[in-house]
PDB file of C-alpha atoms and ligand atoms in Angstrom:
ATOM      1  CA  UNK A   1     113.974  91.749  74.531  1.00  0.00           C
ATOM      2  CA  UNK A   2     110.844  91.481  76.779  1.00  0.00           C
ATOM      3  CA  UNK A   3     109.506  94.742  78.937  1.00  0.00           C
ATOM      4  CA  UNK A   4     111.598  94.629  81.985  1.00  0.00           C
ATOM      5  CA  UNK A   5     108.112  96.297  83.518  1.00  0.00           C
ATOM      6  CA  UNK A   6     106.272  92.764  83.176  1.00  0.00           C
ATOM      7  CA  UNK A   7     109.303  90.753  84.680  1.00  0.00           C
ATOM      8  CA  UNK A   8     108.025  88.707  87.374  1.00  0.00           C
ATOM      9  CA  UNK A   9     110.863  89.738  89.959  1.00  0.00           C
ATOM     10  CA  UNK A  10     109.944  93.499  89.458  1.00  0.00           C
ATOM     11  CA  UNK A  11     106.305  92.541  90.312  1.00  0.00           C
ATOM     12  CA  UNK A  12     107.151  90.689  93.318  1.00  0.00           C
ATOM     13  CA  UNK A  13     108.954  93.562  94.640  1.00  0.00           C
ATOM     14  CA  UNK A  14     106.242  96.117  93.491  1.00  0.00           C
ATOM     15  CA  UNK A  15     103.747  93.772  95.697  1.00  0.00           C
ATOM     16  CA  UNK A  16     106.239  93.356  98.760  1.00  0.00           C
ATOM     17  CA  UNK A  17     107.206  97.132  99.357  1.00  0.00           C
ATOM     18  CA  UNK A  18     103.277  97.717  98.853  1.00  0.00           C
ATOM     19  CA  UNK A  19     102.765  94.957 101.312  1.00  0.00           C
ATOM     20  CA  UNK A  20     105.360  96.172 103.731  1.00  0.00           C
ATOM     21  CA  UNK A  21     104.099  99.789 103.274  1.00  0.00           C
ATOM     22  CA  UNK A  22     100.650  98.813 104.483  1.00  0.00           C
ATOM     23  CA  UNK A  23     101.518  97.123 107.429  1.00  0.00           C
ATOM     24  CA  UNK A  24     103.445 100.152 108.383  1.00  0.00           C
ATOM     25  CA  UNK A  25     106.546  98.681 108.466  1.00  0.00           C
ATOM     26  CA  UNK A  26     108.132 101.194 106.233  1.00  0.00           C
ATOM     27  CA  UNK A  27     107.112 104.962 107.000  1.00  0.00           C
ATOM     28  CA  UNK A  28     108.909 107.180 104.341  1.00  0.00           C
ATOM     29  CA  UNK A  29     112.034 105.831 103.091  1.00  0.00           C
ATOM     30  CA  UNK A  30     112.042 103.307 105.592  1.00  0.00           C
ATOM     31  CA  UNK A  31     113.218  99.585 105.060  1.00  0.00           C
ATOM     32  CA  UNK A  32     115.292  98.206 101.867  1.00  0.00           C
ATOM     33  CA  UNK A  33     115.427  95.102  99.876  1.00  0.00           C
ATOM     34  CA  UNK A  34     118.191  93.173  97.879  1.00  0.00           C
ATOM     35  CA  UNK A  35     116.915  90.115  95.836  1.00  0.00           C
ATOM     36  CA  UNK A  36     119.438  88.380  93.660  1.00  0.00           C
ATOM     37  CA  UNK A  37     118.439  87.802  90.311  1.00  0.00           C
ATOM     38  CA  UNK A  38     119.554  84.489  87.689  1.00  0.00           C
ATOM     39  CA  UNK A  39     121.548  86.158  85.017  1.00  0.00           C
ATOM     40  CA  UNK A  40     119.519  84.243  82.474  1.00  0.00           C
ATOM     41  CA  UNK A  41     115.837  85.557  83.892  1.00  0.00           C
ATOM     42  CA  UNK A  42     117.548  89.386  83.809  1.00  0.00           C
ATOM     43  CA  UNK A  43     118.580  88.594  80.067  1.00  0.00           C
ATOM     44  CA  UNK A  44     115.373  88.150  78.809  1.00  0.00           C
ATOM     45  CA  UNK A  45     114.907  91.743  79.523  1.00  0.00           C
ATOM     46  CA  UNK A  46     117.896  93.694  79.545  1.00  0.00           C
ATOM     47  CA  UNK A  47     121.212  93.633  77.399  1.00  0.00           C
ATOM     48  CA  UNK A  48     123.522  92.596  80.065  1.00  0.00           C
ATOM     49  CA  UNK A  49     126.267  94.125  77.949  1.00  0.00           C
ATOM     50  CA  UNK A  50     124.907  97.931  78.430  1.00  0.00           C
ATOM     51  CA  UNK A  51     125.896  99.034  81.623  1.00  0.00           C
ATOM     52  CA  UNK A  52     123.940 102.321  82.368  1.00  0.00           C
ATOM     53  CA  UNK A  53     126.664 103.643  84.677  1.00  0.00           C
ATOM     54  CA  UNK A  54     129.011 102.617  87.334  1.00  0.00           C
ATOM     55  CA  UNK A  55     128.757 103.098  91.281  1.00  0.00           C
ATOM     56  CA  UNK A  56     131.179 102.685  93.811  1.00  0.00           C
ATOM     57  CA  UNK A  57     130.006 100.823  96.741  1.00  0.00           C
ATOM     58  CA  UNK A  58     132.691 101.771  99.347  1.00  0.00           C
ATOM     59  CA  UNK A  59     133.746  97.962 100.418  1.00  0.00           C
ATOM     60  CA  UNK A  60     134.880  94.712  98.640  1.00  0.00           C
ATOM     61  CA  UNK A  61     131.937  92.345  97.753  1.00  0.00           C
ATOM     62  CA  UNK A  62     134.565  90.301  95.349  1.00  0.00           C
ATOM     63  CA  UNK A  63     132.826  86.767  96.419  1.00  0.00           C
ATOM     64  CA  UNK A  64     129.720  88.382  94.739  1.00  0.00           C
ATOM     65  CA  UNK A  65     131.616  89.555  91.484  1.00  0.00           C
ATOM     66  CA  UNK A  66     129.080  88.889  88.423  1.00  0.00           C
ATOM     67  CA  UNK A  67     126.163  88.471  90.636  1.00  0.00           C
ATOM     68  CA  UNK A  68     122.978  90.701  89.742  1.00  0.00           C
ATOM     69  CA  UNK A  69     120.574  91.815  92.578  1.00  0.00           C
ATOM     70  CA  UNK A  70     117.499  94.166  92.363  1.00  0.00           C
ATOM     71  CA  UNK A  71     117.760  96.360  94.816  1.00  0.00           C
ATOM     72  CA  UNK A  72     115.468  99.582  96.721  1.00  0.00           C
ATOM     73  CA  UNK A  73     116.791 103.205  96.078  1.00  0.00           C
ATOM     74  CA  UNK A  74     118.085 105.368  98.891  1.00  0.00           C
ATOM     75  CA  UNK A  75     115.901 107.505 100.057  1.00  0.00           C
ATOM     76  CA  UNK A  76     112.978 106.451  98.265  1.00  0.00           C
ATOM     77  CA  UNK A  77     109.636 105.552  99.494  1.00  0.00           C
ATOM     78  CA  UNK A  78     108.377 101.965  99.610  1.00  0.00           C
ATOM     79  CA  UNK A  79     104.717 103.500  99.021  1.00  0.00           C
ATOM     80  CA  UNK A  80     105.934 104.648  95.438  1.00  0.00           C
ATOM     81  CA  UNK A  81     107.730 101.859  94.089  1.00  0.00           C
ATOM     82  CA  UNK A  82     104.535 100.124  92.690  1.00  0.00           C
ATOM     83  CA  UNK A  83     103.524 103.267  90.632  1.00  0.00           C
ATOM     84  CA  UNK A  84     106.913 104.331  89.507  1.00  0.00           C
ATOM     85  CA  UNK A  85     109.514 101.189  90.218  1.00  0.00           C
ATOM     86  CA  UNK A  86     112.185 102.898  87.482  1.00  0.00           C
ATOM     87  CA  UNK A  87     112.820 105.522  89.633  1.00  0.00           C
ATOM     88  CA  UNK A  88     112.628 103.734  93.035  1.00  0.00           C
ATOM     89  CA  UNK A  89     114.242  99.990  92.057  1.00  0.00           C
ATOM     90  CA  UNK A  90     117.417  99.553  90.359  1.00  0.00           C
ATOM     91  CA  UNK A  91     119.008  96.554  89.063  1.00  0.00           C
ATOM     92  CA  UNK A  92     122.956  96.377  89.635  1.00  0.00           C
ATOM     93  CA  UNK A  93     126.009  93.858  88.638  1.00  0.00           C
ATOM     94  CA  UNK A  94     128.894  93.516  91.042  1.00  0.00           C
ATOM     95  CA  UNK A  95     131.714  93.999  89.267  1.00  0.00           C
ATOM     96  CA  UNK A  96     135.072  91.974  89.018  1.00  0.00           C
ATOM     97  CA  UNK A  97     136.851  94.356  91.021  1.00  0.00           C
ATOM     98  CA  UNK A  98     134.171  93.777  93.671  1.00  0.00           C
ATOM     99  CA  UNK A  99     133.680  97.552  94.731  1.00  0.00           C
ATOM    100  CA  UNK A 100     131.813  98.745  92.112  1.00  0.00           C
ATOM    101  CA  UNK A 101     128.406  98.064  90.996  1.00  0.00           C
ATOM    102  CA  UNK A 102     127.368  98.429  87.074  1.00  0.00           C
ATOM    103  CA  UNK A 103     123.840  99.728  86.625  1.00  0.00           C
ATOM    104  CA  UNK A 104     122.004  97.719  84.243  1.00  0.00           C
ATOM    105  CA  UNK A 105     118.453  99.319  85.205  1.00  0.00           C
ATOM    106  CA  UNK A 106     116.523 101.783  87.359  1.00  0.00           C
ATOM    107  CA  UNK A 107     117.373 104.767  89.690  1.00  0.00           C
ATOM    108  CA  UNK A 108     116.310 106.510  86.616  1.00  0.00           C
ATOM    109  CA  UNK A 109     116.262 109.945  88.349  1.00  0.00           C
ATOM    110  CA  UNK A 110     120.077 109.695  89.080  1.00  0.00           C
ATOM    111  CA  UNK A 111     119.681 107.966  92.164  1.00  0.00           C
ATOM    112  CA  UNK A 112     121.641 104.962  93.748  1.00  0.00           C
ATOM    113  CA  UNK A 113     121.149 102.065  95.683  1.00  0.00           C
ATOM    114  CA  UNK A 114     120.099 102.037  99.303  1.00  0.00           C
ATOM    115  CA  UNK A 115     122.512 103.342 102.166  1.00  0.00           C
ATOM    116  CA  UNK A 116     122.219  99.845 103.808  1.00  0.00           C
ATOM    117  CA  UNK A 117     124.130  98.024 100.636  1.00  0.00           C
ATOM    118  CA  UNK A 118     127.004  97.238 102.864  1.00  0.00           C
ATOM    119  CA  UNK A 119     124.816  95.362 105.388  1.00  0.00           C
ATOM    120  CA  UNK A 120     122.661  93.938 102.543  1.00  0.00           C
ATOM    121  CA  UNK A 121     125.832  92.623 100.724  1.00  0.00           C
ATOM    122  CA  UNK A 122     127.708  91.581 103.232  1.00  0.00           C
ATOM    123  CA  UNK A 123     124.889  89.454 104.485  1.00  0.00           C
ATOM    124  CA  UNK A 124     124.348  87.892 101.268  1.00  0.00           C
ATOM    125  CA  UNK A 125     127.912  86.746 101.319  1.00  0.00           C
ATOM    126  CA  UNK A 126     127.687  85.566 105.111  1.00  0.00           C
ATOM    127  CA  UNK A 127     124.212  83.486 104.388  1.00  0.00           C
ATOM    128  CA  UNK A 128     125.696  82.026 101.371  1.00  0.00           C
ATOM    129  CA  UNK A 129     128.198  80.416 102.742  1.00  0.00           C
ATOM    130  CA  UNK A 130     125.652  78.598 105.126  1.00  0.00           C
ATOM    131  CA  UNK A 131     122.765  78.439 102.724  1.00  0.00           C
ATOM    132  CA  UNK A 132     123.099  78.717  98.981  1.00  0.00           C
ATOM    133  CA  UNK A 133     119.734  78.790  98.019  1.00  0.00           C
ATOM    134  CA  UNK A 134     119.739  82.361 100.112  1.00  0.00           C
ATOM    135  CA  UNK A 135     118.434  85.079  97.652  1.00  0.00           C
ATOM    136  CA  UNK A 136     116.873  87.931  99.635  1.00  0.00           C
ATOM    137  CA  UNK A 137     117.802  90.377 102.158  1.00  0.00           C
ATOM    138  CA  UNK A 138     115.370  92.319 103.567  1.00  0.00           C
ATOM    139  CA  UNK A 139     115.137  95.395 105.950  1.00  0.00           C
ATOM    140  CA  UNK A 140     112.406  96.771 107.962  1.00  0.00           C
ATOM    141  CA  UNK A 141     111.111  98.894 110.537  1.00  0.00           C
ATOM    142  CA  UNK A 142     108.258  96.997 112.061  1.00  0.00           C
ATOM    143  CA  UNK A 143     106.196  98.844 114.518  1.00  0.00           C
ATOM    144  CA  UNK A 144     105.846  96.467 117.512  1.00  0.00           C
ATOM    145  CA  UNK A 145     109.137  94.881 116.950  1.00  0.00           C
ATOM    146  CA  UNK A 146     110.549  98.471 117.438  1.00  0.00           C
ATOM    147  CA  UNK A 147     108.203  98.984 120.774  1.00  0.00           C
ATOM    148  CA  UNK A 148     109.396  96.101 122.208  1.00  0.00           C
ATOM    149  CA  UNK A 149     113.085  97.112 121.668  1.00  0.00           C
ATOM    150  CA  UNK A 150     112.577  99.832 124.400  1.00  0.00           C
ATOM    151  CA  UNK A 151     110.776  97.756 126.946  1.00  0.00           C
ATOM    152  CA  UNK A 152     112.626  94.436 126.767  1.00  0.00           C
ATOM    153  CA  UNK A 153     116.516  93.625 127.263  1.00  0.00           C
ATOM    154  CA  UNK A 154     118.203  93.084 123.857  1.00  0.00           C
ATOM    155  CA  UNK A 155     119.737  90.022 124.659  1.00  0.00           C
ATOM    156  CA  UNK A 156     119.394  86.990 121.803  1.00  0.00           C
ATOM    157  CA  UNK A 157     118.444  84.798 124.315  1.00  0.00           C
ATOM    158  CA  UNK A 158     115.724  86.336 126.285  1.00  0.00           C
ATOM    159  CA  UNK A 159     114.492  88.189 123.277  1.00  0.00           C
ATOM    160  CA  UNK A 160     114.200  85.214 121.302  1.00  0.00           C
ATOM    161  CA  UNK A 161     112.433  83.225 124.158  1.00  0.00           C
ATOM    162  CA  UNK A 162     110.007  86.165 124.520  1.00  0.00           C
ATOM    163  CA  UNK A 163     108.840  85.832 121.105  1.00  0.00           C
ATOM    164  CA  UNK A 164     108.669  82.117 121.025  1.00  0.00           C
ATOM    165  CA  UNK A 165     106.240  82.566 124.084  1.00  0.00           C
ATOM    166  CA  UNK A 166     104.274  84.930 122.211  1.00  0.00           C
ATOM    167  CA  UNK A 167     102.706  82.567 119.366  1.00  0.00           C
ATOM    168  CA  UNK A 168     102.686  78.823 118.910  1.00  0.00           C
ATOM    169  CA  UNK A 169     104.217  78.914 115.463  1.00  0.00           C
ATOM    170  CA  UNK A 170     107.389  80.862 116.749  1.00  0.00           C
ATOM    171  CA  UNK A 171     109.700  78.295 117.479  1.00  0.00           C
ATOM    172  CA  UNK A 172     108.870  76.236 114.280  1.00  0.00           C
ATOM    173  CA  UNK A 173     108.971  79.627 112.133  1.00  0.00           C
ATOM    174  CA  UNK A 174     112.589  80.912 113.437  1.00  0.00           C
ATOM    175  CA  UNK A 175     114.012  77.905 115.500  1.00  0.00           C
ATOM    176  CA  UNK A 176     117.381  79.370 114.910  1.00  0.00           C
ATOM    177  CA  UNK A 177     116.210  82.319 117.042  1.00  0.00           C
ATOM    178  CA  UNK A 178     116.964  86.175 116.594  1.00  0.00           C
ATOM    179  CA  UNK A 179     120.396  87.933 116.427  1.00  0.00           C
ATOM    180  CA  UNK A 180     120.319  91.068 118.726  1.00  0.00           C
ATOM    181  CA  UNK A 181     122.681  94.024 117.959  1.00  0.00           C
ATOM    182  CA  UNK A 182     122.992  97.119 120.274  1.00  0.00           C
ATOM    183  CA  UNK A 183     121.941 100.618 118.787  1.00  0.00           C
ATOM    184  CA  UNK A 184     125.061 101.076 115.978  1.00  0.00           C
ATOM    185  CA  UNK A 185     125.209 103.880 113.374  1.00  0.00           C
ATOM    186  CA  UNK A 186     123.150 103.121 110.227  1.00  0.00           C
ATOM    187  CA  UNK A 187     124.501 103.028 106.789  1.00  0.00           C
ATOM    188  CA  UNK A 188     128.042 102.215 107.579  1.00  0.00           C
ATOM    189  CA  UNK A 189     130.469  99.219 106.459  1.00  0.00           C
ATOM    190  CA  UNK A 190     130.768  98.720 110.365  1.00  0.00           C
ATOM    191  CA  UNK A 191     126.946  97.727 110.815  1.00  0.00           C
ATOM    192  CA  UNK A 192     126.988  95.872 107.768  1.00  0.00           C
ATOM    193  CA  UNK A 193     129.919  93.598 109.279  1.00  0.00           C
ATOM    194  CA  UNK A 194     128.338  93.402 112.418  1.00  0.00           C
ATOM    195  CA  UNK A 195     125.193  92.005 110.585  1.00  0.00           C
ATOM    196  CA  UNK A 196     126.874  90.001 108.332  1.00  0.00           C
ATOM    197  CA  UNK A 197     128.769  88.438 111.327  1.00  0.00           C
ATOM    198  CA  UNK A 198     125.211  87.570 113.007  1.00  0.00           C
ATOM    199  CA  UNK A 199     123.694  86.155 109.632  1.00  0.00           C
ATOM    200  CA  UNK A 200     126.153  83.189 110.020  1.00  0.00           C
ATOM    201  CA  UNK A 201     123.998  82.046 112.714  1.00  0.00           C
ATOM    202  CA  UNK A 202     120.205  83.832 112.352  1.00  0.00           C
ATOM    203  CA  UNK A 203     118.252  84.422 109.648  1.00  0.00           C
ATOM    204  CA  UNK A 204     116.918  87.352 111.788  1.00  0.00           C
ATOM    205  CA  UNK A 205     119.050  90.218 113.115  1.00  0.00           C
ATOM    206  CA  UNK A 206     117.337  93.034 114.996  1.00  0.00           C
ATOM    207  CA  UNK A 207     119.094  96.312 115.088  1.00  0.00           C
ATOM    208  CA  UNK A 208     118.852  97.856 118.407  1.00  0.00           C
ATOM    209  CA  UNK A 209     116.010 100.593 118.573  1.00  0.00           C
ATOM    210  CA  UNK A 210     116.355 100.767 114.730  1.00  0.00           C
ATOM    211  CA  UNK A 211     114.484  97.773 112.841  1.00  0.00           C
ATOM    212  CA  UNK A 212     115.456  94.426 112.060  1.00  0.00           C
ATOM    213  CA  UNK A 213     116.769  92.280 108.850  1.00  0.00           C
ATOM    214  CA  UNK A 214     115.278  89.140 107.616  1.00  0.00           C
ATOM    215  CA  UNK A 215     116.741  86.510 104.868  1.00  0.00           C
ATOM    216  CA  UNK A 216     115.246  83.636 102.484  1.00  0.00           C
ATOM    217  CA  UNK A 217     115.368  82.143  99.030  1.00  0.00           C
ATOM    218  CA  UNK A 218     112.873  84.214  98.471  1.00  0.00           C
ATOM    219  CA  UNK A 219     110.825  87.429  99.263  1.00  0.00           C
ATOM    220  CA  UNK A 220     108.110  85.561 100.515  1.00  0.00           C
ATOM    221  CA  UNK A 221     110.615  83.775 102.838  1.00  0.00           C
ATOM    222  CA  UNK A 222     112.194  87.047 104.072  1.00  0.00           C
ATOM    223  CA  UNK A 223     109.061  88.567 104.409  1.00  0.00           C
ATOM    224  CA  UNK A 224     107.183  85.667 106.253  1.00  0.00           C
ATOM    225  CA  UNK A 225     110.304  85.797 109.144  1.00  0.00           C
ATOM    226  CA  UNK A 226     109.694  89.592 109.655  1.00  0.00           C
ATOM    227  CA  UNK A 227     105.793  89.084 109.784  1.00  0.00           C
ATOM    228  CA  UNK A 228     105.938  86.359 112.438  1.00  0.00           C
ATOM    229  CA  UNK A 229     108.475  88.071 114.564  1.00  0.00           C
ATOM    230  CA  UNK A 230     106.155  91.431 114.481  1.00  0.00           C
ATOM    231  CA  UNK A 231     103.019  89.566 115.504  1.00  0.00           C
ATOM    232  CA  UNK A 232     104.719  87.887 118.385  1.00  0.00           C
ATOM    233  CA  UNK A 233     106.220  91.230 119.183  1.00  0.00           C
ATOM    234  CA  UNK A 234     102.487  92.763 118.863  1.00  0.00           C
ATOM    235  CA  UNK A 235     101.169  89.898 121.218  1.00  0.00           C
ATOM    236  CA  UNK A 236     104.090  90.908 123.461  1.00  0.00           C
ATOM    237  CA  UNK A 237     103.191  94.977 123.521  1.00  0.00           C
ATOM    238  CA  UNK A 238      99.416  93.919 124.179  1.00  0.00           C
ATOM    239  CA  UNK A 239     100.212  91.723 127.196  1.00  0.00           C
ATOM    240  CA  UNK A 240     103.602  93.123 128.640  1.00  0.00           C
ATOM    241  CA  UNK A 241     101.936  95.479 131.079  1.00  0.00           C
ATOM    242  CA  UNK A 242      99.088  92.852 132.456  1.00  0.00           C
ATOM    243  CA  UNK A 243      99.292  89.914 134.903  1.00  0.00           C
ATOM    244  CA  UNK A 244     100.395  86.757 132.747  1.00  0.00           C
ATOM    245  CA  UNK A 245      97.802  84.210 133.910  1.00  0.00           C
ATOM    246  CA  UNK A 246      99.096  81.868 130.888  1.00  0.00           C
ATOM    247  CA  UNK A 247     102.077  80.966 129.208  1.00  0.00           C
ATOM    248  CA  UNK A 248     103.356  78.449 126.219  1.00  0.00           C
ATOM    249  CA  UNK A 249     105.864  76.595 128.516  1.00  0.00           C
ATOM    250  CA  UNK A 250     109.615  75.346 127.218  1.00  0.00           C
ATOM    251  CA  UNK A 251     108.613  71.656 127.301  1.00  0.00           C
ATOM    252  CA  UNK A 252     105.745  72.690 125.305  1.00  0.00           C
ATOM    253  CA  UNK A 253     108.302  74.344 123.042  1.00  0.00           C
ATOM    254  CA  UNK A 254     110.334  71.094 122.927  1.00  0.00           C
ATOM    255  CA  UNK A 255     107.223  69.229 121.860  1.00  0.00           C
ATOM    256  CA  UNK A 256     106.544  71.770 118.958  1.00  0.00           C
ATOM    257  CA  UNK A 257     110.159  71.685 117.673  1.00  0.00           C
ATOM    258  CA  UNK A 258     110.359  67.899 117.730  1.00  0.00           C
ATOM    259  CA  UNK A 259     106.978  67.179 116.209  1.00  0.00           C
ATOM    260  CA  UNK A 260     107.661  69.606 113.300  1.00  0.00           C
ATOM    261  CA  UNK A 261     111.323  68.332 113.141  1.00  0.00           C
ATOM    262  CA  UNK A 262     113.325  71.570 113.213  1.00  0.00           C
ATOM    263  CA  UNK A 263     116.839  71.964 114.441  1.00  0.00           C
ATOM    264  CA  UNK A 264     116.511  74.670 117.379  1.00  0.00           C
ATOM    265  CA  UNK A 265     118.545  76.639 119.647  1.00  0.00           C
ATOM    266  CA  UNK A 266     118.255  74.410 122.861  1.00  0.00           C
ATOM    267  CA  UNK A 267     120.483  76.962 124.533  1.00  0.00           C
ATOM    268  CA  UNK A 268     117.782  79.517 124.200  1.00  0.00           C
ATOM    269  CA  UNK A 269     115.230  77.367 126.155  1.00  0.00           C
ATOM    270  CA  UNK A 270     115.291  77.041 129.945  1.00  0.00           C
ATOM    271  CA  UNK A 271     115.364  73.145 130.318  1.00  0.00           C
TER     272      UNK A 271
HETATM  273  P1  LIG B 301     117.696 103.715 102.381  1.00  0.00           P
HETATM  274  O1  LIG B 301     116.619 105.055 102.143  1.00  0.00           O
HETATM  275  O2  LIG B 301     119.209 104.646 102.109  1.00  0.00           O
HETATM  276  O3  LIG B 301     117.513 102.597 101.864  1.00  0.00           O
HETATM  277  O4  LIG B 301     117.617 104.265 104.244  1.00  0.00           O
HETATM  278  C1  LIG B 301     116.558 103.414 104.831  1.00  0.00           C
HETATM  279  C2  LIG B 301     116.529 102.762 106.136  1.00  0.00           C
HETATM  280  O5  LIG B 301     115.983 101.946 106.639  1.00  0.00           O
HETATM  281  C3  LIG B 301     117.873 102.927 106.660  1.00  0.00           C
HETATM  282  O6  LIG B 301     118.102 101.907 107.632  1.00  0.00           O
HETATM  283 ZN1  LIG B 302     116.470 101.483 108.422  1.00  0.00          ZN
END
């Protein structure tokens, strides 16, 4: 059996959480990540029959029974993952009953998975129905995206449109736009269900005045989506109070989307 601390998926989680922390997106314990792993790759490092403990999830994830995830721990700081993965991360398998997580590794100090597990697993279920290659759900509190929540209306069309105007690449990177939820109580099944509902349509979902969710087939893809939104939000926050002299026109966004061959939300443009 190989040493789990050398597993590529542990390395990737360490690098990603460290990057997110350094970018200022994940203060204290802010943010969480879940990453679905292949059983075969985990079996190289762990005895899959050795369940360390079971933890109830509090909701039904039967569609994910048998699936294995590496998940950040609740209350754990992204800044600490790199030096202490075994306390700050855990590897869980969803049991046959769909409501129990079987701990295979990690949360070594007696901890448990993120309080946002409902939003993560419900989003995995929703994304897998529209994109079977999806593996990652990532939540973060990026500064400018959050700042924009306070000064821009929280409407999917106008929020997406404003961000599309801020960087030429935006309509190409997230042509499907951004889902937006109003402020809701976090850590609940309700916000999980609302997020998953949006995830059927969007790969990015803003939680009003809280943060953002991004998904993808790997950590880079989810990270890259959030990074692009955050860059655009930064341009917005740097310019929103200044007179607008130039802008990317809707006709130019159509040109971009057609040139790069992406399926975009035509109804989010004013054509
Ligand atoms: P956890 O520490 O439970 O992951 O919560 C952090 C967070 O961002 C809540 O939305
Ligand atoms: Zn959060």
